[in-house]
Amino acid sequence: MTTLLGGTLHVVSKQGKRDIPMAEFAVGYMTTSLNFDELLEGVTLPLAEPRHGYAFVEFARRHGDFAIVACSALIGIGRNGVIEHARLALSGLGHTPLRPTVIERALKGEKPAAAAFKAAAAEAAKIDAVADAYVTAEYRQHLARVLTFRALEQATSRAVEKANAR
């Protein structure tokens, strides 16, 4: 979620304090940009915009395992009924989580409907993916497509529900 929200991690060591944007924190599989003598002191997360909805969906071989692919989404619906802001984060495609900002920008201003979500999901399926002993890169891309669509639908549903409650 820190990747989705654009969070900042605050670390401390004998040399002092420093801030690490979440986009720079993960540098590889189970490897961070923390130095050996640093300790995580805190995290700053920006508040979500009003009229937003969120979702987190994942696919794992067994409950509790690391996800093969996961997608989180944050969608904000404007008063005019179109997507005012969109954030996505995908993990499992590579060795670090990523924010597909091209997809996020394409969703902005669109009507929150299946056609826009299918187009976004199709773009997610084009993101380079790694293969391993368990799944192929193509299967990860397939999961990225399916999970992106589901996350966008769920986040939008929550945003609309929240907007109607006001």
PDB file of N, CA and C in Angstrom, residues 69-114:
ATOM      1  N   VAL A  69       0.888 -12.545  -8.146  1.00  0.00           N
ATOM      2  CA  VAL A  69       0.664 -11.173  -8.597  1.00  0.00           C
ATOM      3  C   VAL A  69      -0.370 -10.551  -7.670  1.00  0.00           C
ATOM      4  N   ALA A  70      -0.196  -9.269  -7.369  1.00  0.00           N
ATOM      5  CA  ALA A  70      -1.163  -8.520  -6.573  1.00  0.00           C
ATOM      6  C   ALA A  70      -1.358  -7.154  -7.216  1.00  0.00           C
ATOM      7  N   CYS A  71      -2.558  -6.618  -7.054  1.00  0.00           N
ATOM      8  CA  CYS A  71      -2.864  -5.288  -7.581  1.00  0.00           C
ATOM      9  C   CYS A  71      -3.648  -4.515  -6.527  1.00  0.00           C
ATOM     10  N   SER A  72      -3.240  -3.288  -6.289  1.00  0.00           N
ATOM     11  CA  SER A  72      -4.014  -2.399  -5.427  1.00  0.00           C
ATOM     12  C   SER A  72      -4.393  -1.179  -6.250  1.00  0.00           C
ATOM     13  N   ALA A  73      -5.548  -0.621  -5.935  1.00  0.00           N
ATOM     14  CA  ALA A  73      -6.065   0.519  -6.692  1.00  0.00           C
ATOM     15  C   ALA A  73      -6.694   1.528  -5.752  1.00  0.00           C
ATOM     16  N   LEU A  74      -6.577   2.786  -6.126  1.00  0.00           N
ATOM     17  CA  LEU A  74      -7.238   3.884  -5.427  1.00  0.00           C
ATOM     18  C   LEU A  74      -7.861   4.750  -6.526  1.00  0.00           C
ATOM     19  N   ILE A  75      -9.172   4.871  -6.496  1.00  0.00           N
ATOM     20  CA  ILE A  75      -9.902   5.609  -7.532  1.00  0.00           C
ATOM     21  C   ILE A  75     -10.710   6.715  -6.875  1.00  0.00           C
ATOM     22  N   GLY A  76     -10.602   7.905  -7.415  1.00  0.00           N
ATOM     23  CA  GLY A  76     -11.405   9.036  -6.961  1.00  0.00           C
ATOM     24  C   GLY A  76     -12.358   9.470  -8.060  1.00  0.00           C
ATOM     25  N   ILE A  77     -13.622   9.605  -7.704  1.00  0.00           N
ATOM     26  CA  ILE A  77     -14.654  10.003  -8.658  1.00  0.00           C
ATOM     27  C   ILE A  77     -15.010  11.462  -8.394  1.00  0.00           C
ATOM     28  N   GLY A  78     -14.938  12.271  -9.426  1.00  0.00           N
ATOM     29  CA  GLY A  78     -15.293  13.680  -9.302  1.00  0.00           C
ATOM     30  C   GLY A  78     -16.801  13.876  -9.238  1.00  0.00           C
ATOM     31  N   ARG A  79     -17.199  15.069  -8.914  1.00  0.00           N
ATOM     32  CA  ARG A  79     -18.634  15.378  -8.838  1.00  0.00           C
ATOM     33  C   ARG A  79     -19.314  15.235 -10.201  1.00  0.00           C
ATOM     34  N   ASN A  80     -18.521  15.322 -11.269  1.00  0.00           N
ATOM     35  CA  ASN A  80     -19.072  15.167 -12.619  1.00  0.00           C
ATOM     36  C   ASN A  80     -19.186  13.705 -13.034  1.00  0.00           C
ATOM     37  N   GLY A  81     -18.803  12.776 -12.143  1.00  0.00           N
ATOM     38  CA  GLY A  81     -18.971  11.355 -12.402  1.00  0.00           C
ATOM     39  C   GLY A  81     -17.836  10.685 -13.162  1.00  0.00           C
ATOM     40  N   VAL A  82     -16.763  11.415 -13.452  1.00  0.00           N
ATOM     41  CA  VAL A  82     -15.622  10.800 -14.139  1.00  0.00           C
ATOM     42  C   VAL A  82     -14.483  10.584 -13.142  1.00  0.00           C
ATOM     43  N   ILE A  83     -13.514   9.787 -13.557  1.00  0.00           N
ATOM     44  CA  ILE A  83     -12.368   9.490 -12.690  1.00  0.00           C
ATOM     45  C   ILE A  83     -11.504  10.734 -12.569  1.00  0.00           C
ATOM     46  N   GLU A  84     -11.396  11.222 -11.361  1.00  0.00           N
ATOM     47  CA  GLU A  84     -10.622  12.428 -11.080  1.00  0.00           C
ATOM     48  C   GLU A  84      -9.155  12.088 -10.817  1.00  0.00           C
ATOM     49  N   HIS A  85      -8.933  10.975 -10.151  1.00  0.00           N
ATOM     50  CA  HIS A  85      -7.568  10.497  -9.934  1.00  0.00           C
ATOM     51  C   HIS A  85      -7.582   8.979  -9.834  1.00  0.00           C
ATOM     52  N   ALA A  86      -6.494   8.386 -10.291  1.00  0.00           N
ATOM     53  CA  ALA A  86      -6.371   6.928 -10.274  1.00  0.00           C
ATOM     54  C   ALA A  86      -4.941   6.575  -9.889  1.00  0.00           C
ATOM     55  N   ARG A  87      -4.817   5.627  -9.000  1.00  0.00           N
ATOM     56  CA  ARG A  87      -3.510   5.101  -8.623  1.00  0.00           C
ATOM     57  C   ARG A  87      -3.584   3.583  -8.669  1.00  0.00           C
ATOM     58  N   LEU A  88      -2.538   2.981  -9.194  1.00  0.00           N
ATOM     59  CA  LEU A  88      -2.419   1.524  -9.241  1.00  0.00           C
ATOM     60  C   LEU A  88      -1.032   1.141  -8.752  1.00  0.00           C
ATOM     61  N   ALA A  89      -0.955  -0.015  -8.139  1.00  0.00           N
ATOM     62  CA  ALA A  89       0.337  -0.615  -7.788  1.00  0.00           C
ATOM     63  C   ALA A  89       0.240  -2.101  -8.077  1.00  0.00           C
ATOM     64  N   LEU A  90       1.254  -2.618  -8.737  1.00  0.00           N
ATOM     65  CA  LEU A  90       1.313  -4.044  -9.062  1.00  0.00           C
ATOM     66  C   LEU A  90       2.567  -4.633  -8.446  1.00  0.00           C
ATOM     67  N   SER A  91       2.426  -5.825  -7.897  1.00  0.00           N
ATOM     68  CA  SER A  91       3.605  -6.530  -7.394  1.00  0.00           C
ATOM     69  C   SER A  91       3.552  -7.965  -7.895  1.00  0.00           C
ATOM     70  N   GLY A  92       4.724  -8.564  -7.964  1.00  0.00           N
ATOM     71  CA  GLY A  92       4.831  -9.929  -8.421  1.00  0.00           C
ATOM     72  C   GLY A  92       5.250 -10.057  -9.874  1.00  0.00           C
ATOM     73  N   LEU A  93       5.131  -8.971 -10.639  1.00  0.00           N
ATOM     74  CA  LEU A  93       5.555  -9.033 -12.038  1.00  0.00           C
ATOM     75  C   LEU A  93       7.075  -9.032 -12.152  1.00  0.00           C
ATOM     76  N   GLY A  94       7.693  -8.293 -11.265  1.00  0.00           N
ATOM     77  CA  GLY A  94       9.152  -8.201 -11.222  1.00  0.00           C
ATOM     78  C   GLY A  94       9.611  -8.362  -9.790  1.00  0.00           C
ATOM     79  N   HIS A  95      10.803  -7.899  -9.520  1.00  0.00           N
ATOM     80  CA  HIS A  95      11.372  -8.076  -8.181  1.00  0.00           C
ATOM     81  C   HIS A  95      11.026  -6.939  -7.229  1.00  0.00           C
ATOM     82  N   THR A  96      10.378  -5.905  -7.748  1.00  0.00           N
ATOM     83  CA  THR A  96       9.929  -4.802  -6.900  1.00  0.00           C
ATOM     84  C   THR A  96       8.520  -4.399  -7.317  1.00  0.00           C
ATOM     85  N   PRO A  97       7.743  -3.814  -6.400  1.00  0.00           N
ATOM     86  CA  PRO A  97       6.420  -3.321  -6.768  1.00  0.00           C
ATOM     87  C   PRO A  97       6.571  -2.149  -7.745  1.00  0.00           C
ATOM     88  N   LEU A  98       5.526  -1.899  -8.538  1.00  0.00           N
ATOM     89  CA  LEU A  98       5.610  -0.792  -9.478  1.00  0.00           C
ATOM     90  C   LEU A  98       4.290  -0.059  -9.575  1.00  0.00           C
ATOM     91  N   ARG A  99       4.397   1.202  -9.961  1.00  0.00           N
ATOM     92  CA  ARG A  99       3.240   2.051 -10.232  1.00  0.00           C
ATOM     93  C   ARG A  99       3.186   2.302 -11.729  1.00  0.00           C
ATOM     94  N   PRO A 100       2.207   1.766 -12.445  1.00  0.00           N
ATOM     95  CA  PRO A 100       2.095   2.014 -13.887  1.00  0.00           C
ATOM     96  C   PRO A 100       1.451   3.380 -14.148  1.00  0.00           C
ATOM     97  N   THR A 101       2.251   4.428 -14.081  1.00  0.00           N
ATOM     98  CA  THR A 101       1.724   5.795 -14.185  1.00  0.00           C
ATOM     99  C   THR A 101       1.076   6.073 -15.540  1.00  0.00           C
ATOM    100  N   VAL A 102       1.499   5.385 -16.589  1.00  0.00           N
ATOM    101  CA  VAL A 102       0.862   5.565 -17.905  1.00  0.00           C
ATOM    102  C   VAL A 102      -0.603   5.138 -17.833  1.00  0.00           C
ATOM    103  N   ILE A 103      -0.860   4.038 -17.153  1.00  0.00           N
ATOM    104  CA  ILE A 103      -2.240   3.559 -16.996  1.00  0.00           C
ATOM    105  C   ILE A 103      -3.030   4.523 -16.119  1.00  0.00           C
ATOM    106  N   GLU A 104      -2.407   4.998 -15.052  1.00  0.00           N
ATOM    107  CA  GLU A 104      -3.082   5.941 -14.156  1.00  0.00           C
ATOM    108  C   GLU A 104      -3.516   7.195 -14.917  1.00  0.00           C
ATOM    109  N   ARG A 105      -2.610   7.747 -15.714  1.00  0.00           N
ATOM    110  CA  ARG A 105      -2.931   8.961 -16.477  1.00  0.00           C
ATOM    111  C   ARG A 105      -4.036   8.699 -17.507  1.00  0.00           C
ATOM    112  N   ALA A 106      -4.028   7.524 -18.115  1.00  0.00           N
ATOM    113  CA  ALA A 106      -5.046   7.192 -19.115  1.00  0.00           C
ATOM    114  C   ALA A 106      -6.439   7.088 -18.499  1.00  0.00           C
ATOM    115  N   LEU A 107      -6.521   6.681 -17.245  1.00  0.00           N
ATOM    116  CA  LEU A 107      -7.824   6.550 -16.578  1.00  0.00           C
ATOM    117  C   LEU A 107      -8.417   7.898 -16.188  1.00  0.00           C
ATOM    118  N   LYS A 108      -7.561   8.868 -15.929  1.00  0.00           N
ATOM    119  CA  LYS A 108      -8.041  10.185 -15.483  1.00  0.00           C
ATOM    120  C   LYS A 108      -8.930  10.813 -16.548  1.00  0.00           C
ATOM    121  N   GLY A 109     -10.109  11.254 -16.123  1.00  0.00           N
ATOM    122  CA  GLY A 109     -11.066  11.877 -17.024  1.00  0.00           C
ATOM    123  C   GLY A 109     -12.003  10.898 -17.709  1.00  0.00           C
ATOM    124  N   GLU A 110     -11.759   9.605 -17.543  1.00  0.00           N
ATOM    125  CA  GLU A 110     -12.616   8.581 -18.149  1.00  0.00           C
ATOM    126  C   GLU A 110     -13.843   8.320 -17.285  1.00  0.00           C
ATOM    127  N   LYS A 111     -14.882   7.859 -17.922  1.00  0.00           N
ATOM    128  CA  LYS A 111     -16.057   7.409 -17.189  1.00  0.00           C
ATOM    129  C   LYS A 111     -15.691   6.087 -16.517  1.00  0.00           C
ATOM    130  N   PRO A 112     -16.018   5.911 -15.233  1.00  0.00           N
ATOM    131  CA  PRO A 112     -15.649   4.675 -14.532  1.00  0.00           C
ATOM    132  C   PRO A 112     -16.518   3.503 -14.973  1.00  0.00           C
ATOM    133  N   ALA A 113     -16.134   2.894 -16.078  1.00  0.00           N
ATOM    134  CA  ALA A 113     -16.936   1.825 -16.672  1.00  0.00           C
ATOM    135  C   ALA A 113     -16.025   0.711 -17.163  1.00  0.00           C
ATOM    136  N   ALA A 114     -16.629  -0.403 -17.482  1.00  0.00           N
ATOM    137  CA  ALA A 114     -15.892  -1.605 -17.891  1.00  0.00           C
ATOM    138  C   ALA A 114     -14.949  -1.342 -19.061  1.00  0.00           C
TER     139      ALA A 114
END
